Amino acid sequence: MGEAYKLDEMPDGGAGTLEDMPKIQQVAGESAGPSNSTATTPHESRNRIPNRVTTLTDFRIPPRSRAKDKVVIITGANSLLGIGRAAAHQFSRNGARAVFVCDFASTHLDAHACEIRSLYAGVDVHARRFDAADEDAVRSVVDEAVEMYGRLDVFFANAGVATGRVFGDVSAEDFMKTLRVNALSVFLAVKYASKAMQRTSASKLQPGGSIIGTASVAGLRSNAGSTDYSASKAAVVSIAQTCAFQLGGTGVRVNAICPGLIESGMTKQTFDYARSRGTTGKLGQLNPTRRPGVADEVARVALFLGSDEASYVNGQAWAVCGGLSAGHPFVPGKLA
């Protein structure tokens, strides 16, 4: 949704350091599951106010169980404002054994890894730079995870690019580039992660895992993105549904997440432009929630889909759009 840019062109600033990292915006309260600690964390009560956007505070989270011992690969994790970074935090704070944060751009990857290590005890964080649509690279990171930990549990295929051009201005070459990054990357994630997830080891006695592809409401409804972007995101939904059936009986689940208008690296200039004009109140006005979303709200859905709590959720497209995809947008009073 919104005007978007290639990952290596996102206006996130220069080389990132831990000190310069912005806090992750949150709307909901604590996501972590049960732990040995029953204490309320400093931001739990503060975050229970509906629709209040807060930030992730700097304190060490006690071990949690929602993603306990899971090995997780996340692509599209470089952006400071992105869903990938937010998801890496959610899996880490919920007990993941290891998280691979991956992207073609590497400006902030090392800083992300340092930040996660400083906040969450017991999680190994690995920053990897590669093209998520490169078959050898995807196979390599999957093999590395299995070699290091004897298992792979979650692959969040979140890499993506987009343009805001109308179809007449999109060349055939650009159309295929968009499909390559947005759709082929998800296909490759399913192809190689599903094989690895079926392996068992001393630390993983039962086969299975969760593969999550980032699609979009643009893949569900028209007029929510450019033609090439929308086509690629519809392909992600189809890949998830088709592969879920072809992987039947293996214990591997495949689902798609379909974000609406989310403030992220991909939409940063749209939000900055609205702020400069004083029109931020118009952002998200077409959905019944009457606001745009933040990356953490999508990351929490990824956490759920990657957890055992979603063990009966398979082959689905989860819209995280404030209700935008539930109806046909209209301007009140102007139906005719």
PDB file of N, CA and C in Angstrom, residues 59-61 92-93 115-123:
ATOM      1  N   PHE A  59      14.482  -2.867  28.093  1.00  0.00           N
ATOM      2  CA  PHE A  59      14.718  -3.688  29.263  1.00  0.00           C
ATOM      3  C   PHE A  59      14.763  -5.137  28.818  1.00  0.00           C
ATOM      4  N   ARG A  60      15.454  -5.925  29.595  1.00  0.00           N
ATOM      5  CA  ARG A  60      15.627  -7.327  29.236  1.00  0.00           C
ATOM      6  C   ARG A  60      14.366  -8.113  29.585  1.00  0.00           C
ATOM      7  N   ILE A  61      13.851  -8.853  28.610  1.00  0.00           N
ATOM      8  CA  ILE A  61      12.619  -9.605  28.786  1.00  0.00           C
ATOM      9  C   ILE A  61      12.946 -10.993  29.333  1.00  0.00           C
ATOM     10  N   SER A  92      12.103 -13.132  19.114  1.00  0.00           N
ATOM     11  CA  SER A  92      13.189 -13.170  20.095  1.00  0.00           C
ATOM     12  C   SER A  92      12.663 -13.041  21.514  1.00  0.00           C
ATOM     13  N   ARG A  93      11.743 -12.123  21.738  1.00  0.00           N
ATOM     14  CA  ARG A  93      11.219 -11.913  23.085  1.00  0.00           C
ATOM     15  C   ARG A  93      10.317 -13.059  23.514  1.00  0.00           C
ATOM     16  N   GLU A 115      20.986  -4.938  18.746  1.00  0.00           N
ATOM     17  CA  GLU A 115      19.848  -4.493  19.550  1.00  0.00           C
ATOM     18  C   GLU A 115      19.106  -5.680  20.150  1.00  0.00           C
ATOM     19  N   ILE A 116      18.853  -6.692  19.340  1.00  0.00           N
ATOM     20  CA  ILE A 116      18.114  -7.865  19.819  1.00  0.00           C
ATOM     21  C   ILE A 116      18.905  -8.592  20.898  1.00  0.00           C
ATOM     22  N   ARG A 117      20.214  -8.742  20.686  1.00  0.00           N
ATOM     23  CA  ARG A 117      21.044  -9.408  21.695  1.00  0.00           C
ATOM     24  C   ARG A 117      21.023  -8.651  23.023  1.00  0.00           C
ATOM     25  N   SER A 118      20.974  -7.321  22.949  1.00  0.00           N
ATOM     26  CA  SER A 118      20.999  -6.510  24.167  1.00  0.00           C
ATOM     27  C   SER A 118      19.687  -6.566  24.933  1.00  0.00           C
ATOM     28  N   LEU A 119      18.613  -6.913  24.253  1.00  0.00           N
ATOM     29  CA  LEU A 119      17.290  -6.904  24.880  1.00  0.00           C
ATOM     30  C   LEU A 119      16.815  -8.266  25.356  1.00  0.00           C
ATOM     31  N   TYR A 120      17.222  -9.331  24.656  1.00  0.00           N
ATOM     32  CA  TYR A 120      16.636 -10.641  24.939  1.00  0.00           C
ATOM     33  C   TYR A 120      17.735 -11.671  25.180  1.00  0.00           C
ATOM     34  N   ALA A 121      17.748 -12.216  26.374  1.00  0.00           N
ATOM     35  CA  ALA A 121      18.750 -13.216  26.712  1.00  0.00           C
ATOM     36  C   ALA A 121      18.418 -14.552  26.064  1.00  0.00           C
ATOM     37  N   GLY A 122      19.448 -15.281  25.672  1.00  0.00           N
ATOM     38  CA  GLY A 122      19.257 -16.653  25.224  1.00  0.00           C
ATOM     39  C   GLY A 122      18.963 -16.850  23.763  1.00  0.00           C
ATOM     40  N   VAL A 123      18.913 -15.789  22.965  1.00  0.00           N
ATOM     41  CA  VAL A 123      18.643 -15.937  21.539  1.00  0.00           C
ATOM     42  C   VAL A 123      19.909 -15.647  20.739  1.00  0.00           C
TER      43      VAL A 123
END
